[in-house]
Short mmCIF file of C-alpha atoms and ligand atoms in Angstrom, two decimals:
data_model
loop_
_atom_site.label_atom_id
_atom_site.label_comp_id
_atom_site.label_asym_id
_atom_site.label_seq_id
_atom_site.Cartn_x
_atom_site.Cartn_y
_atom_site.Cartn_z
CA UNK A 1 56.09 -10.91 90.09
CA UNK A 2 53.58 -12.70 92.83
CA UNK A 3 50.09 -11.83 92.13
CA UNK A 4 47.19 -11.60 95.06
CA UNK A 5 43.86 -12.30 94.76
CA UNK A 6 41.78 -10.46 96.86
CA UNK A 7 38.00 -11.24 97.25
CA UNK A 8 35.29 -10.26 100.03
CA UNK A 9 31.69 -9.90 100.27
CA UNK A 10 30.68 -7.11 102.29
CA UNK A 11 26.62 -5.76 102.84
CA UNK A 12 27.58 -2.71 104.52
CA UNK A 13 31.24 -2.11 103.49
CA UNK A 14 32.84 -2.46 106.03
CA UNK A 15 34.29 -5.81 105.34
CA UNK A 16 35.42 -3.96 101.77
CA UNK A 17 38.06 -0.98 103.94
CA UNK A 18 39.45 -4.06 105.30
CA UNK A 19 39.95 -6.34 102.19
CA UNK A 20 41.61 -2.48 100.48
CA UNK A 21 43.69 -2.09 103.96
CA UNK A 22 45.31 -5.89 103.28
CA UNK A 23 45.56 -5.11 99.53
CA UNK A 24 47.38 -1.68 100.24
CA UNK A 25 50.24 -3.83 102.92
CA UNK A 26 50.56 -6.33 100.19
CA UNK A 27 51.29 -4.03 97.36
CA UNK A 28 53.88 -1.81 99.40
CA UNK A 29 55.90 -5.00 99.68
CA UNK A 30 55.56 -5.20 96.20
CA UNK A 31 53.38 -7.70 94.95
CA UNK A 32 50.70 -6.97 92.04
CA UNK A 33 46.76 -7.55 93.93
CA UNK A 34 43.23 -8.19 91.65
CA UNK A 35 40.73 -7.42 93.92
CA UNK A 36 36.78 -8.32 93.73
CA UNK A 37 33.87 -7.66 95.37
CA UNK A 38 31.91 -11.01 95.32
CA UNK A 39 28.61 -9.06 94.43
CA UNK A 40 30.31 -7.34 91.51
CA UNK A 41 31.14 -9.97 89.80
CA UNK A 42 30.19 -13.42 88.50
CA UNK A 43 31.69 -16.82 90.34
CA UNK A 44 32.53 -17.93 86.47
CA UNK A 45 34.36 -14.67 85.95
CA UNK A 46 36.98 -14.81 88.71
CA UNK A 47 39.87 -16.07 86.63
CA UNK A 48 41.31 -19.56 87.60
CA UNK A 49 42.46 -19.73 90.46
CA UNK A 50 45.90 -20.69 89.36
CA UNK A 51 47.34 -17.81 88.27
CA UNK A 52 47.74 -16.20 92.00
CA UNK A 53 50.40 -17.19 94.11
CA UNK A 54 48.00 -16.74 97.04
CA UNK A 55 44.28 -15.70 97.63
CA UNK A 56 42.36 -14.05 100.43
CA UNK A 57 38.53 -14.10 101.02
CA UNK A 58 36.72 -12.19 103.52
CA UNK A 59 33.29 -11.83 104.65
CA UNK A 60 30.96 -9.88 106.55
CA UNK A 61 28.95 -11.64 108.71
CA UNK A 62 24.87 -11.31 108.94
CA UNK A 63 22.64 -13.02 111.74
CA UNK A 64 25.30 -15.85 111.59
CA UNK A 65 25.61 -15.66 107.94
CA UNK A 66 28.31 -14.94 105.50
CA UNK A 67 27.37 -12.78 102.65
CA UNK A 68 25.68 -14.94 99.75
CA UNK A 69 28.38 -14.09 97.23
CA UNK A 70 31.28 -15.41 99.56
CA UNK A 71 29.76 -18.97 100.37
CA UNK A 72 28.95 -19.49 96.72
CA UNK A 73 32.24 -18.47 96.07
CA UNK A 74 34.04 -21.09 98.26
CA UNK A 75 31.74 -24.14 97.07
CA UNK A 76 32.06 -23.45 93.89
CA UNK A 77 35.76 -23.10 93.74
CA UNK A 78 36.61 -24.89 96.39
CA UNK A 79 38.96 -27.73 94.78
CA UNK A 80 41.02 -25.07 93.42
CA UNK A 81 41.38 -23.53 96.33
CA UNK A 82 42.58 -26.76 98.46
CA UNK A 83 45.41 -26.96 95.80
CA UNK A 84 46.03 -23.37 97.31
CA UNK A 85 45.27 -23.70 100.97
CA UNK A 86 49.01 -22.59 101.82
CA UNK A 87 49.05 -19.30 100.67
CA UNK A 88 44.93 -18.36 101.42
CA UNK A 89 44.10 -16.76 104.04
CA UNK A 90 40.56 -16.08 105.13
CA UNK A 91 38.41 -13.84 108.07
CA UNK A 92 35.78 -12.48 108.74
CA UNK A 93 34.48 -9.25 109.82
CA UNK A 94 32.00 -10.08 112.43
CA UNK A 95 30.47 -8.14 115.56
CA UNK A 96 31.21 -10.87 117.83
CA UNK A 97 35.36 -10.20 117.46
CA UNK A 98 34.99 -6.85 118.93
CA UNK A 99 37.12 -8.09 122.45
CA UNK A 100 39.90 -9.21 121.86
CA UNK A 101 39.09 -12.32 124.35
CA UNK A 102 36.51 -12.88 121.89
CA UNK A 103 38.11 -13.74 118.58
CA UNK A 104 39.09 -17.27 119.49
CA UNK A 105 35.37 -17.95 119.79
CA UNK A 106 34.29 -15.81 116.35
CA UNK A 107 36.91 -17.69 114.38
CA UNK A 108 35.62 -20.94 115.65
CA UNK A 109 32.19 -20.13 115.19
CA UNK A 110 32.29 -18.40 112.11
CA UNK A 111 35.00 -20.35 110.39
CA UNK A 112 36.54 -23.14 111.56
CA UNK A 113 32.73 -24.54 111.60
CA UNK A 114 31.87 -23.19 108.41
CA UNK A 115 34.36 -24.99 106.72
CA UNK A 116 34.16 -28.66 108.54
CA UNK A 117 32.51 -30.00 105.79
CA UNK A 118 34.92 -29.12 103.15
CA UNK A 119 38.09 -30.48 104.78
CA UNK A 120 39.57 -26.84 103.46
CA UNK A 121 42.55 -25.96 105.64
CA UNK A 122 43.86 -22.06 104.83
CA UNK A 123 46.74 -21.43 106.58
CA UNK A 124 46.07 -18.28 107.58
CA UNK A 125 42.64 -17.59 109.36
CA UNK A 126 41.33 -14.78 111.53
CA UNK A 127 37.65 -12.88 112.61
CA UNK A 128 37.82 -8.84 112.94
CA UNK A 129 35.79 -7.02 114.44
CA UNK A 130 33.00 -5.35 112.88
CA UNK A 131 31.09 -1.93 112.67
CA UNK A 132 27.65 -0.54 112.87
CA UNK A 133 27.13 2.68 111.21
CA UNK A 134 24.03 4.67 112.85
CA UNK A 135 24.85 7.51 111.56
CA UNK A 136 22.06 9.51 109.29
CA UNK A 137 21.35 8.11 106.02
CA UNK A 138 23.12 4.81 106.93
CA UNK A 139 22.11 1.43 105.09
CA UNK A 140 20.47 0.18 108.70
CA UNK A 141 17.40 1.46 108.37
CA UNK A 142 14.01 0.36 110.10
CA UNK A 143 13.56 -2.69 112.32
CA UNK A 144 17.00 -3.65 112.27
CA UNK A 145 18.52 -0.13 113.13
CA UNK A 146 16.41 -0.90 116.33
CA UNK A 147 17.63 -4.16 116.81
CA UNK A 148 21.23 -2.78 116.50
CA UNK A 149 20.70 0.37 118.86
CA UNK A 150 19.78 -2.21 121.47
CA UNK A 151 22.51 -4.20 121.34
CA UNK A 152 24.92 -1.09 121.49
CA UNK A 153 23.07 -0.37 124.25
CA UNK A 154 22.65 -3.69 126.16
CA UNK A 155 25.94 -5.42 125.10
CA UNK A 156 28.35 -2.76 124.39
CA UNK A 157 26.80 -0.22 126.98
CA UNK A 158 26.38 3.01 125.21
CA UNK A 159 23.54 4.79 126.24
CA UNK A 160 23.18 6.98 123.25
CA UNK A 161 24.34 5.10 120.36
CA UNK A 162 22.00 6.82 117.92
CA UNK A 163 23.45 8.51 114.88
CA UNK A 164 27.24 7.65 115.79
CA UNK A 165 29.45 5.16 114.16
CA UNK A 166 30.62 2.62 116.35
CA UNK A 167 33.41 0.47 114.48
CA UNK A 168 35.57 -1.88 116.69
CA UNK A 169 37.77 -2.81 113.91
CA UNK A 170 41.58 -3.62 114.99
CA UNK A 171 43.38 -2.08 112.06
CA UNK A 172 46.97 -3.60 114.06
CA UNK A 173 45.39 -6.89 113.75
CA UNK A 174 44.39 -6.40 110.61
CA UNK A 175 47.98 -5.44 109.70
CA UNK A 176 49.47 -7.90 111.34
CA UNK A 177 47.31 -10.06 109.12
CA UNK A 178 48.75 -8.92 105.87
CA UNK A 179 52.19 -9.31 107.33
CA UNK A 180 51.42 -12.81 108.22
CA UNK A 181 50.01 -13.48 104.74
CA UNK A 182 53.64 -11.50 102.89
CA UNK A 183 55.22 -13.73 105.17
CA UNK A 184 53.74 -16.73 103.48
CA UNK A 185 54.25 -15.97 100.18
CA UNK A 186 57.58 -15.30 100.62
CA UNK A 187 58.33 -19.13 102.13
C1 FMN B 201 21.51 -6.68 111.10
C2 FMN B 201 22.87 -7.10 111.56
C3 FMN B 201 23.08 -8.40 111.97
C4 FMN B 201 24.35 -8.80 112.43
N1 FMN B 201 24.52 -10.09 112.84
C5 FMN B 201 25.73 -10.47 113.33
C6 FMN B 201 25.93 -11.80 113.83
O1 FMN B 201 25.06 -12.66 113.77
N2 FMN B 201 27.13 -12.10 114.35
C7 FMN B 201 28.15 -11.19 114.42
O2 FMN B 201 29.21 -11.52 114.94
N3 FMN B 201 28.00 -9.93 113.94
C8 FMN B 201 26.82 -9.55 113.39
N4 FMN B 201 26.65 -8.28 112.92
C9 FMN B 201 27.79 -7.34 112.89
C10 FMN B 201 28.42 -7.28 111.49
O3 FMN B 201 29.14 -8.45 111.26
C11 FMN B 201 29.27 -6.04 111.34
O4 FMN B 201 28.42 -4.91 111.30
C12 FMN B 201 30.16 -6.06 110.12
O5 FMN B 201 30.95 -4.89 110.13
C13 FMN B 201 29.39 -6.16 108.81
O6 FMN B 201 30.29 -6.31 107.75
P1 FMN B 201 29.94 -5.76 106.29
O7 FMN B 201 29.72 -4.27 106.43
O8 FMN B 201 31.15 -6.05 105.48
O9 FMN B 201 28.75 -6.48 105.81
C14 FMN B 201 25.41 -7.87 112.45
C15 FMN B 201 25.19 -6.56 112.00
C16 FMN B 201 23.95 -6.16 111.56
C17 FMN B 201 23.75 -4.75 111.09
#
């Protein structure tokens, strides 16, 4: 049976419900899924590479960044996974894709750029939109829970952001994401 690899790197989570969303398409169609989160585990750890018929990496994205785990996960493995490049796909979950006129521009930004230097071509790219929890007790706390309120504010115009969740994740793009993936390993 065709085994999935499923990796992310997530600081807030929400990059972790969409890695679980992919995994859960992928095993209704059938196929077996290991999933990791990159912060769990050690690079060395991840099994080679080989054994998957296809792997997918996400990340969250930070101030520009992906998450630590993620990057040091695709330099580090990164000749095994150009022997692999047709059946990995690979997004990120980034405020930025929240319009959908905007994803062209996240994917090129955070992706396509990212990986210029590595000549890595996945087949199978995309950037999702993110989410900001405000909500009490969230992990944005201090300075940058200010920083955040203002941009809900100025760039997504809510007045009252405070204490809400605000998540402009596209769980049909998502999906059709998975499908596009199946669709792969089944060529
Ligand atoms: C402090 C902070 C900085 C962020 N910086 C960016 C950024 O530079 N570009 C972007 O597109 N989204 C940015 N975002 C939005 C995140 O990508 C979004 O919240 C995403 O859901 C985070 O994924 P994670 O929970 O898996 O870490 C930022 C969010 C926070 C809280």
């Amino acid at each position: 049976m065709a085994q999935v690899l499923l990796l992310y790197g997530t600081r807030y989570g929400t990059t972790k419900e969409i890695s679980d969303e992919i995994e859960k398409i992928i095993q209704e169609k059938g196929f077996e899924t290991e999933s990791y989160d990159l912060n769990d585990i050690s690079i060395k750890d991840i099994p080679p590479l080989d054994k998957y018929n296809g792997v997918i990496l996400g990340s969250g994205i930070k101030i520009n960044r992906w998450t630590k785990a993620a990057k040091k996960f695709l330099n580090k493995r990164i000749s095994e996974l150009k022997t692999m490049q047709n059946t990995m796909g690979l997004y990120v979950c980034c405020g930025e894709a929240a319009k959908k006129s905007d994803i062209k521009g996240a994917i090129e930004k955070y992706i396509t750029a990212k990986l210029e230097d590595t000549a890595l071509k996945p087949s199978l790219i995309d950037a999702f939109g993110g989410a900001y929890d405000l909500r009490e007790g969230s992990a944005i706390k201090g300075m940058t829970r200010k920083i955040v309120i203002g941009i809900m504010q100025k760039e997504e115009g809510i007045e009252n952001p405070d204490g809400k969740m605000h998540d402009f994740r596209d769980w049909g793009q998502i999906k059709a994401f998975a499908t596009k993936f199946i669709e792969l390993l089944n060529q």
